[in-house]
Amino acid sequence: MVRMLRPLTRAVTYTRWLHMLVAIVWSSLWLFIQEALWTQITAAVLLGLAGLVPVTRVVEGFQARLLLTGHRQDGGDSGEIVTTPSVTWADRGRTVVWLEARLVFGWVVAHLSVQLPLLAIDLSTTAFGTEPAGDGFVPVKGQHWWHALLAPLPLLLLAVVVVGAGRLITTLAKRLLGPSPSERMAALEERTEQLLERTRIARELHDSIGHALTVAVVQAGAARAAGDAAFTDRALVAIEETGRAALEDLERVLGILRESEKPVSSRPTLVDADRLLESARASGAKVDAEVTGPVDTVPGPVSREGYRILQEALTNVLRHAGAVPAQVRVQVTGDTLVLAIRNPLTEPIPGPAGRGSGLRGIRERAALLGGRARTGPDEGDWQVHVELPLS
């Protein structure tokens, strides 16, 4: 019983009722001028013409969101009702059908909202021996005491009409004012772009901040173990420079998050690879770098992702192998960019190789650009070999 009465305690039930009653306010005013069938037919025709105006869909969408779902913005059920102008004739046609259906719903619910309480009043008055008012659509004949038992039924029926009609018109609004297939596809593409952007930003933070923290930890540990004032000064300088670079990356990523509509700019590319190599050398690693080919002509997306791949590979060298000799080869030949990083393994690899998040990020970056990446042990060394197409 309590579950059946629960809809009557929700505000959205009554806002839906109001939504249906509001639909007939302007057409009801014509009844005060001339009560004729042609006035209502004219009202229906005018509604149809109004539905062909693109902005009508916006107005109806906002009303439906506010009164039928109880939401002003996207979210919950309101996300299924759009508030954009009609673009195609199919959208205009659905808006016309919605306006006509809303008018019909309004007249039916308004009529029952008046007549059912009048019927309850007539049943109550005749139960006490008083003549009925006779304004109801169902005439009450006779004066019987048992009419008092029937008096609550019209009110219960009115509650059922209000709740049921409200749910039905909300379902209809989602179908007729909901997004078209093309709009659903556009929304899906936008959502996919947002998810890809979030994934890319997460990788950016992982690479830049992870690299800076790794360099700082290695430098601090080496300075503490060396016990040499000059070496400690060099270590502090390297930590400071790496920290500044990480802060610049962090500020840039946060700027993208604050102003998502602005294009990505000033991301480091392979032209700035010397900064990574010097940072690794300052941490004690002996980096033997070989750069061949016109690196400055590599397309922006490939160059930026190549920089991050190189950064993650060097970070893994410092994090897992320490200050060991590392061979770095950056080669641009024809239509391919090759990145090869190789270093000796200082200890056995626990568990399956290549399952870390950093290595997974390298493979994902390569795959997104249509390239391929190989990571893992090779003849006592650890290698990262990436090939990226330039086109």
CSV table of C-alpha atoms in Angstrom, one decimal:
chain,number,residue,atom,x,y,z
A,1,MET,CA,0.0,0.0,0.0
A,2,VAL,CA,2.8,2.4,0.9
A,3,ARG,CA,4.6,1.6,-2.4
A,4,MET,CA,1.4,2.4,-4.3
A,5,LEU,CA,1.1,5.8,-2.6
A,6,ARG,CA,4.8,6.7,-2.9
A,7,PRO,CA,4.4,8.5,-6.3
A,8,LEU,CA,1.9,10.9,-4.7
A,9,THR,CA,4.7,12.1,-2.4
A,10,ARG,CA,7.1,13.0,-5.2
A,11,ALA,CA,7.1,16.6,-6.5
A,12,VAL,CA,7.7,15.4,-10.1
A,13,THR,CA,4.2,13.8,-10.1
A,14,TYR,CA,2.6,17.2,-9.7
A,15,THR,CA,5.0,19.1,-12.0
A,16,ARG,CA,4.0,16.6,-14.7
A,17,TRP,CA,0.4,17.3,-14.0
A,18,LEU,CA,1.1,21.0,-14.3
A,19,HIS,CA,2.9,20.4,-17.6
A,20,MET,CA,-0.2,18.7,-19.1
A,21,LEU,CA,-2.5,21.5,-17.8
A,22,VAL,CA,-0.3,24.3,-19.1
A,23,ALA,CA,-0.6,22.8,-22.6
A,24,ILE,CA,-4.2,23.8,-22.9
A,25,VAL,CA,-4.2,27.2,-21.2
A,26,TRP,CA,-3.8,29.3,-24.4
A,27,SER,CA,-6.3,27.2,-26.4
A,28,SER,CA,-8.8,27.3,-23.5
A,29,LEU,CA,-8.9,31.1,-23.7
A,30,TRP,CA,-10.6,30.8,-27.1
A,31,LEU,CA,-13.5,29.1,-25.4
A,32,PHE,CA,-14.4,32.3,-23.6
A,33,ILE,CA,-14.6,34.0,-27.0
A,34,GLN,CA,-16.5,31.4,-28.9
A,35,GLU,CA,-17.2,27.8,-27.8
A,36,ALA,CA,-17.0,26.0,-31.1
A,37,LEU,CA,-15.2,22.9,-32.4
A,38,TRP,CA,-13.5,24.9,-35.2
A,39,THR,CA,-11.6,26.9,-32.6
A,40,GLN,CA,-9.9,23.8,-31.2
A,41,ILE,CA,-9.2,22.6,-34.7
A,42,THR,CA,-7.6,26.0,-35.4
A,43,ALA,CA,-5.5,25.7,-32.2
A,44,ALA,CA,-4.3,22.2,-33.3
A,45,VAL,CA,-3.3,23.6,-36.8
A,46,LEU,CA,-1.4,26.5,-35.3
A,47,LEU,CA,0.4,24.1,-33.0
A,48,GLY,CA,1.4,22.1,-36.0
A,49,LEU,CA,2.8,25.1,-37.7
A,50,ALA,CA,4.7,26.2,-34.6
A,51,GLY,CA,6.3,22.8,-34.4
A,52,LEU,CA,8.0,23.4,-37.8
A,53,VAL,CA,9.9,26.4,-36.3
A,54,PRO,CA,13.3,25.0,-35.2
A,55,VAL,CA,13.4,27.0,-31.9
A,56,THR,CA,10.1,25.4,-30.7
A,57,ARG,CA,12.1,22.2,-30.0
A,58,VAL,CA,14.3,24.2,-27.6
A,59,VAL,CA,11.4,25.7,-25.7
A,60,GLU,CA,9.6,22.3,-25.4
A,61,GLY,CA,12.8,20.6,-24.4
A,62,PHE,CA,13.5,23.0,-21.5
A,63,GLN,CA,9.9,22.7,-20.3
A,64,ALA,CA,10.0,18.9,-20.5
A,65,ARG,CA,13.3,18.7,-18.6
A,66,LEU,CA,12.2,21.0,-15.9
A,67,LEU,CA,8.6,19.7,-15.4
A,68,LEU,CA,8.7,16.1,-16.5
A,69,THR,CA,12.1,15.1,-15.2
A,70,GLY,CA,12.9,17.7,-12.6
A,71,HIS,CA,16.3,18.6,-14.1
A,72,ARG,CA,17.6,21.7,-15.7
A,73,GLN,CA,20.8,20.3,-17.0
A,74,ASP,CA,22.0,17.1,-18.6
A,75,GLY,CA,21.9,14.2,-16.2
A,76,GLY,CA,19.6,11.4,-15.2
A,77,ASP,CA,16.4,11.2,-17.3
A,78,SER,CA,16.9,14.7,-18.6
A,79,GLY,CA,19.8,13.6,-20.8
A,80,GLU,CA,17.3,11.8,-23.0
A,81,ILE,CA,15.5,15.1,-23.8
A,82,VAL,CA,17.5,17.5,-26.0
A,83,THR,CA,17.3,21.3,-26.0
A,84,THR,CA,18.7,22.0,-29.4
A,85,PRO,CA,16.9,23.5,-32.4
A,86,SER,CA,15.4,21.2,-35.0
A,87,VAL,CA,17.9,20.6,-37.8
A,88,THR,CA,16.1,18.0,-40.1
A,89,TRP,CA,12.6,17.7,-41.2
A,90,ALA,CA,12.3,14.5,-39.2
A,91,ASP,CA,13.1,16.5,-36.0
A,92,ARG,CA,10.4,19.1,-37.0
A,93,GLY,CA,7.9,16.3,-37.6
A,94,ARG,CA,8.5,14.7,-34.2
A,95,THR,CA,8.1,18.1,-32.6
A,96,VAL,CA,4.8,18.6,-34.4
A,97,VAL,CA,3.6,15.2,-33.2
A,98,TRP,CA,4.8,16.0,-29.6
A,99,LEU,CA,2.8,19.3,-29.6
A,100,GLU,CA,-0.4,17.6,-30.8
A,101,ALA,CA,0.0,14.8,-28.3
A,102,ARG,CA,0.6,17.2,-25.5
A,103,LEU,CA,-2.6,19.1,-26.4
A,104,VAL,CA,-4.6,15.9,-26.4
A,105,PHE,CA,-3.1,14.8,-23.1
A,106,GLY,CA,-3.8,18.2,-21.7
A,107,TRP,CA,-7.5,18.2,-22.6
A,108,VAL,CA,-8.1,14.6,-21.3
A,109,VAL,CA,-6.3,15.1,-18.0
A,110,ALA,CA,-7.8,18.6,-17.5
A,111,HIS,CA,-11.3,17.2,-18.1
A,112,LEU,CA,-10.8,14.3,-15.7
A,113,SER,CA,-9.2,16.6,-13.1
A,114,VAL,CA,-12.4,18.6,-13.0
A,115,GLN,CA,-15.0,15.9,-13.5
A,116,LEU,CA,-13.8,13.2,-11.2
A,117,PRO,CA,-13.8,15.5,-8.1
A,118,LEU,CA,-17.3,16.7,-9.1
A,119,LEU,CA,-18.4,13.1,-9.2
A,120,ALA,CA,-17.0,12.5,-5.7
A,121,ILE,CA,-18.9,15.6,-4.5
A,122,ASP,CA,-22.1,14.4,-6.0
A,123,LEU,CA,-21.8,10.9,-4.4
A,124,SER,CA,-21.1,12.5,-1.0
A,125,THR,CA,-24.0,14.9,-1.2
A,126,THR,CA,-26.5,12.2,-2.3
A,127,ALA,CA,-25.4,10.0,0.5
A,128,PHE,CA,-26.7,12.6,2.9
A,129,GLY,CA,-30.0,13.1,1.1
A,130,THR,CA,-29.0,16.2,-0.8
A,131,GLU,CA,-29.7,16.8,-4.5
A,132,PRO,CA,-26.5,16.5,-6.7
A,133,ALA,CA,-25.2,19.6,-8.5
A,134,GLY,CA,-25.5,17.8,-11.8
A,135,ASP,CA,-22.4,19.3,-13.3
A,136,GLY,CA,-20.6,16.0,-13.6
A,137,PHE,CA,-20.2,14.0,-16.7
A,138,VAL,CA,-21.6,10.9,-14.9
A,139,PRO,CA,-25.1,11.6,-13.5
A,140,VAL,CA,-25.7,10.4,-10.0
A,141,LYS,CA,-29.3,9.2,-9.6
A,142,GLY,CA,-31.1,8.6,-6.3
A,143,GLN,CA,-30.1,9.3,-2.8
A,144,HIS,CA,-28.6,6.3,-1.1
A,145,TRP,CA,-26.3,6.0,2.0
A,146,TRP,CA,-23.9,3.6,0.2
A,147,HIS,CA,-22.9,6.4,-2.2
A,148,ALA,CA,-20.6,7.5,0.6
A,149,LEU,CA,-18.6,4.2,0.1
A,150,LEU,CA,-18.2,5.1,-3.6
A,151,ALA,CA,-17.2,8.7,-3.1
A,152,PRO,CA,-13.4,8.0,-2.6
A,153,LEU,CA,-13.2,6.0,-5.8
A,154,PRO,CA,-13.2,9.0,-8.2
A,155,LEU,CA,-10.4,10.6,-6.2
A,156,LEU,CA,-8.4,7.3,-6.3
A,157,LEU,CA,-9.0,7.2,-10.1
A,158,LEU,CA,-7.8,10.8,-10.4
A,159,ALA,CA,-4.6,9.9,-8.6
A,160,VAL,CA,-4.1,6.9,-11.0
A,161,VAL,CA,-4.8,9.2,-14.0
A,162,VAL,CA,-2.3,11.8,-12.8
A,163,VAL,CA,0.5,9.3,-12.1
A,164,GLY,CA,-0.1,7.2,-15.2
A,165,ALA,CA,-0.5,10.1,-17.6
A,166,GLY,CA,2.6,11.8,-16.2
A,167,ARG,CA,4.7,8.7,-16.7
A,168,LEU,CA,3.2,8.1,-20.2
A,169,ILE,CA,3.9,11.7,-21.4
A,170,THR,CA,7.4,11.5,-20.0
A,171,THR,CA,8.1,8.4,-22.0
A,172,LEU,CA,6.6,10.1,-25.0
A,173,ALA,CA,8.8,13.2,-24.5
A,174,LYS,CA,11.9,11.0,-24.5
A,175,ARG,CA,10.9,9.5,-27.8
A,176,LEU,CA,9.7,12.6,-29.6
A,177,LEU,CA,12.0,15.2,-28.0
A,178,GLY,CA,15.0,12.9,-27.6
A,179,PRO,CA,18.1,13.0,-29.8
A,180,SER,CA,17.9,11.8,-33.4
A,181,PRO,CA,20.3,9.0,-34.6
A,182,SER,CA,22.7,11.6,-36.0
A,183,GLU,CA,22.6,13.5,-32.7
A,184,ARG,CA,23.2,10.3,-30.7
A,185,MET,CA,26.2,9.5,-32.9
A,186,ALA,CA,27.6,13.1,-32.5
A,187,ALA,CA,27.1,12.8,-28.7
A,188,LEU,CA,28.8,9.4,-28.7
A,189,GLU,CA,31.8,10.8,-30.7
A,190,GLU,CA,32.1,13.7,-28.3
A,191,ARG,CA,32.0,11.4,-25.3
A,192,THR,CA,34.7,9.2,-27.0
A,193,GLU,CA,36.8,12.2,-27.6
A,194,GLN,CA,36.5,13.2,-24.0
A,195,LEU,CA,37.5,9.8,-22.8
A,196,LEU,CA,40.5,9.7,-25.1
A,197,GLU,CA,41.5,13.2,-23.9
A,198,ARG,CA,41.3,12.1,-20.3
A,199,THR,CA,43.4,9.0,-21.1
A,200,ARG,CA,46.0,11.1,-22.9
A,201,ILE,CA,46.2,13.6,-20.0
A,202,ALA,CA,46.6,10.7,-17.5
A,203,ARG,CA,49.5,9.4,-19.6
A,204,GLU,CA,51.0,12.9,-19.8
A,205,LEU,CA,51.0,13.3,-16.0
A,206,HIS,CA,52.3,9.7,-15.5
A,207,ASP,CA,55.2,10.3,-17.9
A,208,SER,CA,56.2,13.8,-16.9
A,209,ILE,CA,55.7,13.6,-13.1
A,210,GLY,CA,56.9,10.0,-12.9
A,211,HIS,CA,60.1,11.0,-14.8
A,212,ALA,CA,60.7,14.0,-12.5
A,213,LEU,CA,60.2,12.0,-9.3
A,214,THR,CA,62.4,9.1,-10.5
A,215,VAL,CA,65.2,11.5,-11.3
A,216,ALA,CA,64.8,13.2,-8.0
A,217,VAL,CA,64.9,9.9,-6.0
A,218,VAL,CA,67.9,8.6,-7.9
A,219,GLN,CA,69.8,11.9,-7.6
A,220,ALA,CA,69.1,12.2,-3.9
A,221,GLY,CA,70.1,8.6,-3.2
A,222,ALA,CA,73.3,9.0,-5.2
A,223,ALA,CA,74.2,12.3,-3.4
A,224,ARG,CA,73.6,10.8,0.0
A,225,ALA,CA,75.8,7.7,-0.8
A,226,ALA,CA,78.6,9.7,-2.4
A,227,GLY,CA,79.3,12.1,0.5
A,228,ASP,CA,80.9,14.6,-1.9
A,229,ALA,CA,79.9,18.2,-1.7
A,230,ALA,CA,80.5,18.9,-5.4
A,231,PHE,CA,78.5,15.9,-6.5
A,232,THR,CA,75.7,16.9,-4.1
A,233,ASP,CA,75.6,20.3,-5.7
A,234,ARG,CA,75.3,18.8,-9.2
A,235,ALA,CA,72.6,16.5,-8.0
A,236,LEU,CA,70.6,19.4,-6.5
A,237,VAL,CA,70.9,21.3,-9.7
A,238,ALA,CA,69.6,18.3,-11.7
A,239,ILE,CA,66.7,17.8,-9.3
A,240,GLU,CA,65.9,21.6,-9.6
A,241,GLU,CA,65.9,21.5,-13.4
A,242,THR,CA,63.9,18.3,-13.6
A,243,GLY,CA,61.4,19.7,-11.1
A,244,ARG,CA,61.0,22.9,-13.0
A,245,ALA,CA,60.3,21.0,-16.2
A,246,ALA,CA,57.7,18.8,-14.4
A,247,LEU,CA,56.0,21.9,-13.0
A,248,GLU,CA,55.8,23.3,-16.5
A,249,ASP,CA,54.2,20.1,-17.8
A,250,LEU,CA,51.8,20.1,-14.8
A,251,GLU,CA,50.8,23.7,-15.4
A,252,ARG,CA,50.2,23.0,-19.1
A,253,VAL,CA,48.0,20.0,-18.4
A,254,LEU,CA,46.0,21.8,-15.7
A,255,GLY,CA,45.5,24.6,-18.2
A,256,ILE,CA,44.0,22.1,-20.7
A,257,LEU,CA,41.7,20.9,-18.0
A,258,ARG,CA,40.6,24.4,-17.1
A,259,GLU,CA,40.0,25.5,-20.7
A,260,SER,CA,39.2,22.3,-22.5
A,261,GLU,CA,38.1,24.1,-25.7
A,262,LYS,CA,41.6,25.5,-26.3
A,263,PRO,CA,43.9,23.4,-28.6
A,264,VAL,CA,46.8,21.5,-27.1
A,265,SER,CA,50.0,23.6,-27.6
A,266,SER,CA,53.6,23.9,-26.4
A,267,ARG,CA,53.9,20.1,-25.8
A,268,PRO,CA,57.5,19.0,-25.9
A,269,THR,CA,58.6,17.2,-29.1
A,270,LEU,CA,61.7,15.1,-30.1
A,271,VAL,CA,63.4,18.4,-30.9
A,272,ASP,CA,63.6,18.8,-27.1
A,273,ALA,CA,64.9,15.3,-26.5
A,274,ASP,CA,68.3,16.7,-25.4
A,275,ARG,CA,66.6,17.8,-22.2
A,276,LEU,CA,65.6,14.2,-21.4
A,277,LEU,CA,69.1,12.9,-22.2
A,278,GLU,CA,70.9,15.5,-20.1
A,279,SER,CA,68.5,14.8,-17.2
A,280,ALA,CA,69.3,11.0,-17.4
A,281,ARG,CA,73.0,11.7,-17.6
A,282,ALA,CA,72.8,14.0,-14.6
A,283,SER,CA,71.2,11.1,-12.7
A,284,GLY,CA,74.4,9.1,-13.3
A,285,ALA,CA,73.3,7.0,-16.3
A,286,LYS,CA,75.8,6.8,-19.1
A,287,VAL,CA,73.5,7.6,-22.1
A,288,ASP,CA,75.0,7.0,-25.5
A,289,ALA,CA,72.6,8.8,-27.9
A,290,GLU,CA,72.5,8.6,-31.7
A,291,VAL,CA,70.1,10.8,-33.6
A,292,THR,CA,69.9,10.4,-37.4
A,293,GLY,CA,67.6,11.9,-39.9
A,294,PRO,CA,65.6,15.2,-40.0
A,295,VAL,CA,64.0,15.0,-36.6
A,296,ASP,CA,62.6,18.5,-36.9
A,297,THR,CA,60.5,17.4,-39.9
A,298,VAL,CA,58.6,14.7,-38.0
A,299,PRO,CA,54.8,15.6,-37.9
A,300,GLY,CA,53.7,17.2,-34.6
A,301,PRO,CA,51.6,14.3,-33.2
A,302,VAL,CA,54.3,11.7,-34.0
A,303,SER,CA,57.0,13.9,-32.6
A,304,ARG,CA,55.1,14.6,-29.3
A,305,GLU,CA,54.2,11.0,-28.7
A,306,GLY,CA,57.8,10.0,-29.6
A,307,TYR,CA,59.1,12.4,-26.9
A,308,ARG,CA,56.8,10.8,-24.3
A,309,ILE,CA,57.8,7.3,-25.3
A,310,LEU,CA,61.5,8.2,-25.0
A,311,GLN,CA,60.8,9.9,-21.6
A,312,GLU,CA,59.0,6.8,-20.3
A,313,ALA,CA,61.7,4.5,-21.5
A,314,LEU,CA,64.5,6.5,-19.8
A,315,THR,CA,62.4,6.8,-16.6
A,316,ASN,CA,62.1,3.0,-16.5
A,317,VAL,CA,65.9,2.7,-17.0
A,318,LEU,CA,66.6,4.9,-14.0
A,319,ARG,CA,63.8,3.4,-11.9
A,320,HIS,CA,64.5,-0.2,-12.4
A,321,ALA,CA,68.2,-0.4,-13.4
A,322,GLY,CA,69.7,2.7,-11.9
A,323,ALA,CA,72.8,4.5,-13.2
A,324,VAL,CA,73.7,2.0,-16.0
A,325,PRO,CA,74.9,2.5,-19.5
A,326,ALA,CA,71.9,3.1,-21.9
A,327,GLN,CA,71.9,3.2,-25.7
A,328,VAL,CA,69.4,5.6,-27.3
A,329,ARG,CA,68.8,5.6,-31.0
A,330,VAL,CA,66.4,8.1,-32.7
A,331,GLN,CA,66.2,7.5,-36.4
A,332,VAL,CA,64.1,9.1,-39.1
A,333,THR,CA,64.2,7.1,-42.3
A,334,GLY,CA,61.7,7.4,-45.2
A,335,ASP,CA,58.3,7.4,-43.7
A,336,THR,CA,59.2,5.8,-40.3
A,337,LEU,CA,60.4,7.0,-37.0
A,338,VAL,CA,62.4,4.5,-35.0
A,339,LEU,CA,63.0,4.8,-31.3
A,340,ALA,CA,65.3,2.2,-29.7
A,341,ILE,CA,66.4,2.3,-26.0
A,342,ARG,CA,68.6,-0.5,-24.6
A,343,ASN,CA,70.2,-1.0,-21.2
A,344,PRO,CA,71.7,-4.0,-19.3
A,345,LEU,CA,69.5,-5.8,-16.7
A,346,THR,CA,70.9,-5.5,-13.2
A,347,GLU,CA,68.6,-8.0,-11.6
A,348,PRO,CA,66.1,-10.7,-12.7
A,349,ILE,CA,62.6,-9.4,-13.7
A,350,PRO,CA,60.0,-10.6,-11.2
A,351,GLY,CA,56.9,-12.0,-12.8
A,352,PRO,CA,55.9,-11.7,-16.5
A,353,ALA,CA,57.9,-9.0,-18.3
A,354,GLY,CA,56.3,-5.9,-19.9
A,355,ARG,CA,53.2,-5.7,-17.7
A,356,GLY,CA,53.9,-2.3,-16.1
A,357,SER,CA,51.7,0.7,-16.7
A,358,GLY,CA,54.5,2.6,-18.3
A,359,LEU,CA,55.3,-0.1,-20.8
A,360,ARG,CA,51.6,-0.5,-21.5
A,361,GLY,CA,51.4,3.3,-22.1
A,362,ILE,CA,54.2,3.0,-24.6
A,363,ARG,CA,52.4,0.3,-26.5
A,364,GLU,CA,49.1,2.2,-26.4
A,365,ARG,CA,50.8,5.4,-27.8
A,366,ALA,CA,52.4,3.4,-30.6
A,367,ALA,CA,49.1,1.6,-31.5
A,368,LEU,CA,47.1,4.9,-31.6
A,369,LEU,CA,49.5,6.2,-34.2
A,370,GLY,CA,49.4,3.0,-36.2
A,371,GLY,CA,52.8,1.9,-35.1
A,372,ARG,CA,54.2,-1.0,-33.1
A,373,ALA,CA,56.3,-1.4,-30.0
A,374,ARG,CA,58.4,-4.3,-28.7
A,375,THR,CA,59.5,-4.3,-25.0
A,376,GLY,CA,61.2,-6.9,-23.0
A,377,PRO,CA,64.5,-8.7,-22.3
A,378,ASP,CA,66.9,-9.4,-25.2
A,379,GLU,CA,70.3,-11.2,-24.7
A,380,GLY,CA,70.8,-9.9,-21.1
A,381,ASP,CA,69.6,-6.4,-21.9
A,382,TRP,CA,66.3,-4.7,-21.7
A,383,GLN,CA,65.1,-3.1,-24.9
A,384,VAL,CA,62.3,-0.8,-26.0
A,385,HIS,CA,61.9,-0.7,-29.8
A,386,VAL,CA,59.2,1.5,-31.3
A,387,GLU,CA,58.4,2.1,-34.9
A,388,LEU,CA,56.0,4.9,-35.8
A,389,PRO,CA,54.7,5.8,-39.3
A,390,LEU,CA,55.2,9.5,-40.2
A,391,SER,CA,52.1,9.6,-42.4
